[in-house]
Amino acid sequence: MEFAVRAGGIEESVLDRTWNASGFTCFPSSLGARPQTRRLGLAEPDGEHRLLPALVPPDEPPPVQPLRPLIGGDLLETENPFFFRTVLQDTASLIYLPVFQRGTLVYDAIDRKALGPSPNGLSAADRPDNVASWFGYHFTPALCPNCGHDVAGEKESLIVFCQNCVVGFSVSGGKLTEVPLAVGKGGSRTASFLPFWRVRVETEGLPLPRGTGKILPGGRREQMDRDHFHFWVPAFRINPRLFLRLAHRATMAQPAIEPTSLTSLSSVAPITIASVEAVKTVKILLALLSPKDTELLRGLQDRSVKVREHLVVLVPFEQSGYELTNRQIQAAVHVNALKYGRNL
Ligand SMILES: [Zn+2]
């Protein structure tokens, strides 16, 4: 998902980006639409090919250029100035583009077009001895480290749950690491739970919105103090417009939470947005909450957000027909939006 902040509002889109991970500049900087238009297969070591190592880590994509050039460098001269852009990364895959070398040139092996002069070091690149460990499937025992019961999660889920201990674990590097969990208050026995990241950041100097928290008699919201203010971000994939709307509504509502001890985790939507991506959304929320603060919007690009605490909150939604609603957040989600969001 991509969010571009402009003076006229926030533009959302879904994109599939590729970038050159090899470090060799003779290769294209992007594969364009090819990964979507051609069928990709699982890479296997076959002893025939040399594989260049990936030198650029997946969490360091090159910066995206502004959507349109700025006139004379002065933001105010454009009719709808661009301030900054945030890309939330869902899944990163390493794709090998087949190339071959002939003479002094290197060629794309699919369309057989010359890519450019073969760089020094390309012919010397060979398969490292441990290359077999890059391939195939790697299995992690799905057993709770606390009690030995099976942990459960859907295939795209970043966090799996132990129904016995009622705790969540993130899976990384073949290890399960416990993730702090809480449940939003007020759900019925038949509620479905949608996961949100609740993020507390260093708020010094940040313009926090007025009127956040519980709705008081008379319709106004109470004012949450800075130390107890949290940003709320959906932890599941859904179309970007709805993603931002849910984040905005939940941040304005500041829902109350309770421990997970009495709650079954069986009806939770899979957690597919990592905490690091949720933290990136904080800047977008700040832009959404202070749309007229041009000085803030200009400075957000380079501003760092210091995270003080984050946890997963399973927010109860009541299902009626095809709609899931939460009155505290004042938000509704169509079940098909969740279904199609998984494939974004
Ligand atoms: Zn357990």
XYZ file of C-alpha atoms and ligand atoms in Angstrom:
345
model
C 0.000 0.000 0.000
C 1.147 3.478 -0.767
C -0.005 6.797 0.688
C 1.007 10.103 -0.882
C 0.388 13.207 1.228
C -0.534 16.324 -0.720
C -2.003 19.655 0.279
C -5.315 18.551 -1.220
C -5.457 15.319 0.787
C -3.990 11.841 0.967
C -3.906 9.674 -2.161
C -3.960 5.922 -1.624
C -2.955 3.112 -3.947
C -1.794 -0.482 -4.014
C 1.429 -1.200 -5.807
C 3.778 -4.051 -6.514
C 7.335 -2.734 -6.574
C 10.536 -4.439 -7.608
C 14.053 -3.092 -7.383
C 17.526 -4.274 -8.281
C 18.916 -6.191 -5.297
C 22.225 -7.194 -6.903
C 24.043 -3.886 -6.666
C 25.094 -4.139 -10.375
C 23.926 -1.044 -12.218
C 23.761 -2.804 -15.623
C 20.572 -4.536 -14.531
C 17.204 -2.754 -14.707
C 16.306 -0.764 -11.621
C 12.829 -2.380 -11.684
C 11.163 -5.367 -13.366
C 8.066 -3.251 -14.024
C 4.912 -5.316 -14.555
C 6.790 -8.523 -15.416
C 6.300 -10.310 -12.051
C 2.529 -9.862 -12.512
C 2.389 -10.796 -16.204
C 4.719 -13.815 -16.082
C 4.346 -16.894 -14.007
C 6.994 -17.174 -11.297
C 8.264 -20.538 -10.062
C 10.010 -21.517 -6.842
C 13.787 -21.197 -7.331
C 15.676 -24.505 -7.122
C 19.434 -25.056 -7.090
C 20.200 -26.991 -10.273
C 23.982 -26.820 -10.495
C 23.853 -25.086 -13.893
C 23.348 -21.477 -13.033
C 25.268 -18.902 -11.149
C 23.295 -16.807 -8.730
C 24.222 -13.312 -7.771
C 23.849 -12.556 -4.094
C 21.194 -10.055 -3.019
C 23.111 -7.142 -1.539
C 20.213 -4.747 -0.987
C 18.069 -5.844 1.985
C 14.302 -6.153 1.367
C 13.472 -3.555 4.011
C 15.513 -0.858 2.245
C 13.648 -0.083 -0.971
C 15.045 2.853 -2.932
C 13.118 6.077 -2.392
C 10.196 6.705 -4.727
C 10.349 9.854 -6.802
C 7.630 12.462 -6.247
C 4.612 11.916 -8.466
C 5.359 15.015 -10.492
C 8.298 17.408 -10.638
C 8.123 20.399 -8.353
C 8.106 23.716 -10.180
C 11.164 25.775 -9.351
C 11.587 23.781 -6.155
C 8.896 25.849 -4.450
C 6.151 23.628 -3.075
C 3.642 26.456 -2.917
C 3.866 27.092 -6.650
C 2.221 23.805 -7.524
C -1.533 23.599 -7.414
C -1.585 20.532 -5.173
C 1.832 20.328 -3.500
C 3.321 16.951 -2.751
C 4.731 16.600 0.769
C 5.785 12.995 1.299
C 4.970 9.414 0.567
C 4.878 6.274 2.700
C 4.930 2.731 1.368
C 3.740 -0.078 3.623
C 5.409 -3.302 2.638
C 3.383 -6.487 2.946
C 5.545 -9.251 1.544
C 9.082 -9.218 0.173
C 10.252 -11.934 -2.262
C 13.588 -12.405 -3.989
C 13.055 -12.808 -7.748
C 15.914 -13.959 -10.003
C 15.895 -12.430 -13.499
C 17.626 -14.837 -15.925
C 20.479 -13.132 -17.778
C 23.384 -14.341 -19.902
C 26.709 -12.945 -20.936
C 27.979 -12.822 -24.509
C 31.205 -11.084 -25.308
C 31.381 -7.924 -23.276
C 27.618 -7.490 -22.961
C 25.034 -8.906 -20.603
C 21.578 -9.825 -22.016
C 18.105 -10.362 -20.611
C 17.530 -14.116 -21.172
C 13.746 -13.706 -21.613
C 13.509 -11.049 -24.322
C 17.197 -11.419 -25.353
C 17.771 -7.666 -25.312
C 21.189 -6.312 -24.360
C 21.138 -4.749 -20.909
C 24.577 -3.144 -21.062
C 28.277 -3.788 -20.668
C 29.078 -6.721 -18.440
C 30.433 -5.263 -15.199
C 33.608 -6.309 -13.457
C 32.880 -8.975 -10.912
C 29.885 -10.468 -12.697
C 31.764 -13.438 -14.125
C 33.477 -13.993 -10.788
C 30.131 -14.229 -8.975
C 29.396 -17.837 -8.268
C 27.139 -19.906 -6.141
C 28.292 -19.757 -2.546
C 28.769 -23.161 -0.878
C 25.790 -22.648 1.402
C 23.440 -21.685 -1.424
C 21.238 -24.755 -0.880
C 20.036 -23.188 2.361
C 18.474 -20.330 0.336
C 16.035 -22.658 -1.365
C 13.025 -24.779 -0.639
C 10.770 -24.644 2.367
C 11.899 -24.154 5.926
C 9.776 -25.555 8.692
C 9.368 -24.186 12.200
C 7.774 -26.438 14.838
C 4.281 -25.073 15.492
C 4.420 -25.790 19.209
C 3.865 -23.262 21.973
C 7.183 -22.704 23.793
C 5.220 -22.191 27.047
C 2.877 -25.187 27.171
C 3.690 -27.434 24.175
C 0.216 -27.137 22.622
C -0.111 -26.584 18.882
C -0.059 -22.941 17.796
C -2.409 -21.944 15.005
C -2.389 -19.288 12.303
C -3.268 -18.847 8.670
C -0.590 -19.161 6.025
C -0.072 -15.436 5.558
C -0.289 -14.609 9.280
C 2.750 -12.963 10.888
C 1.543 -13.948 14.349
C 0.338 -17.384 15.469
C -1.713 -18.065 18.566
C -1.679 -20.640 21.358
C -5.322 -21.226 22.274
C -4.256 -22.817 25.549
C -2.142 -19.955 26.933
C -4.095 -17.320 24.950
C -0.912 -15.649 23.749
C 0.452 -14.725 20.340
C 3.892 -15.439 18.885
C 5.684 -13.843 15.974
C 7.610 -16.237 13.743
C 11.047 -15.034 12.750
C 14.307 -16.840 12.006
C 12.720 -20.191 12.904
C 11.861 -18.995 16.416
C 8.594 -18.088 18.127
C 8.705 -14.860 20.129
C 5.830 -13.874 22.412
C 3.909 -10.766 21.327
C 1.996 -8.670 23.880
C -1.750 -8.947 23.243
C -4.875 -7.252 24.592
C -8.550 -7.253 23.688
C -10.770 -4.250 23.038
C -13.584 -3.912 25.591
C -17.234 -4.351 24.884
C -17.486 -7.368 22.571
C -20.360 -9.840 22.806
C -19.840 -13.609 23.058
C -20.306 -13.919 19.303
C -18.003 -11.048 18.329
C -15.363 -11.406 15.628
C -12.004 -9.843 16.336
C -10.001 -7.659 14.013
C -6.397 -7.064 15.046
C -5.006 -3.531 15.398
C -1.558 -2.292 16.385
C -1.746 0.171 19.264
C 1.370 2.335 19.065
C 2.551 4.868 21.638
C 5.172 7.266 20.322
C 7.222 10.130 21.716
C 4.703 12.942 21.317
C 6.966 15.857 22.266
C 6.346 18.599 19.711
C 3.691 16.658 17.815
C 0.301 18.301 17.319
C -2.087 15.700 18.713
C -5.760 16.012 17.809
C -8.279 17.504 20.200
C -11.282 15.520 21.346
C -10.005 11.950 21.268
C -11.345 9.184 23.478
C -14.731 8.109 24.815
C -17.869 9.819 23.568
C -19.307 11.810 26.470
C -23.004 12.552 27.087
C -23.865 15.304 24.622
C -21.826 13.768 21.807
C -18.425 15.340 22.482
C -15.385 13.138 23.002
C -13.260 13.305 26.130
C -9.717 14.670 25.770
C -6.978 12.047 26.050
C -3.773 13.369 27.659
C -0.463 13.054 25.795
C 0.953 10.254 27.943
C -2.042 8.036 27.269
C -2.520 8.860 23.615
C -2.017 5.992 21.158
C -2.087 5.669 17.408
C -4.209 2.758 16.174
C -3.441 0.994 12.906
C -5.154 -2.062 11.376
C -2.869 -5.123 11.577
C -4.635 -6.782 8.624
C -4.596 -6.120 4.899
C -7.577 -4.289 3.486
C -7.984 -1.729 0.705
C -5.896 1.381 1.488
C -8.839 3.786 1.754
C -10.580 1.616 4.340
C -7.252 0.929 6.065
C -6.735 4.642 6.605
C -10.355 5.250 7.616
C -10.189 2.504 10.262
C -6.845 3.833 11.550
C -8.298 7.352 11.751
C -11.547 6.323 13.479
C -9.774 4.041 15.982
C -7.175 6.722 16.783
C -9.943 9.255 17.397
C -11.895 6.772 19.563
C -8.896 5.553 21.638
C -10.728 2.278 22.505
C -10.414 0.829 25.996
C -8.618 -2.518 26.337
C -8.497 -5.462 28.720
C -6.165 -8.492 29.102
C -6.722 -11.462 26.794
C -7.173 -14.063 29.550
C -10.854 -14.904 29.010
C -11.011 -14.610 25.273
C -10.888 -17.316 22.663
C -8.662 -16.371 19.737
C -10.482 -18.509 17.209
C -12.286 -15.771 15.263
C -9.393 -13.410 14.744
C -8.534 -12.164 11.240
C -4.905 -13.022 10.396
C -2.296 -10.421 11.353
C -0.600 -9.495 8.087
C 0.773 -6.000 8.791
C 4.049 -5.967 10.758
C 4.548 -3.539 13.658
C 7.301 -1.723 11.746
C 4.813 -0.986 8.931
C 2.214 0.169 11.470
C 4.724 2.668 12.857
C 5.195 4.120 9.339
C 1.452 4.821 9.285
C 1.811 7.203 12.268
C 3.124 9.968 9.979
C 0.186 9.497 7.622
C -2.215 9.725 10.552
C -0.526 12.915 11.751
C -1.048 14.372 8.258
C -4.667 13.235 8.281
C -5.293 14.706 11.733
C -3.662 18.082 10.928
C -4.408 18.609 7.212
C -4.005 22.409 7.360
C -0.691 22.435 9.222
C 1.535 23.027 6.167
C 4.660 23.422 8.281
C 4.080 20.031 9.897
C 3.300 18.385 6.548
C 6.528 19.752 5.051
C 8.580 18.492 7.981
C 7.071 15.014 8.349
C 9.171 13.458 5.568
C 12.380 13.864 7.568
C 10.904 13.561 11.022
C 11.663 10.377 12.924
C 8.974 8.773 15.059
C 10.249 7.302 18.332
C 8.178 4.314 19.408
C 7.702 3.911 23.146
C 5.434 0.870 23.121
C 3.334 -1.216 20.772
C 0.974 -4.115 21.209
C -1.639 -6.044 19.276
C -5.212 -5.337 20.324
C -7.959 -7.672 19.135
C -10.876 -5.314 18.621
C -14.358 -6.894 18.793
C -16.683 -6.325 15.832
C -20.287 -7.525 15.786
C -21.453 -9.201 12.603
C -24.836 -8.350 11.152
C -25.432 -9.755 7.696
C -22.318 -9.042 5.655
C -21.149 -6.209 7.858
C -18.869 -6.109 10.897
C -19.385 -3.078 13.101
C -17.785 -1.589 16.189
C -19.829 1.149 17.845
C -16.958 2.511 19.912
C -14.819 3.134 16.817
C -17.929 3.993 14.804
C -16.697 1.899 11.899
C -18.099 -0.837 9.699
C -16.254 -3.336 7.519
C -17.886 -5.457 4.818
C -16.807 -9.108 5.014
C -15.889 -9.014 1.315
C -13.480 -6.126 1.982
C -11.627 -8.434 4.377
C -11.747 -11.296 1.889
C -10.392 -9.258 -1.045
C -7.940 -7.388 1.191
C -6.056 -10.627 1.773
C -5.076 -10.727 -1.881
C -3.818 -7.145 -2.137
Zn 0.654 -22.293 25.120
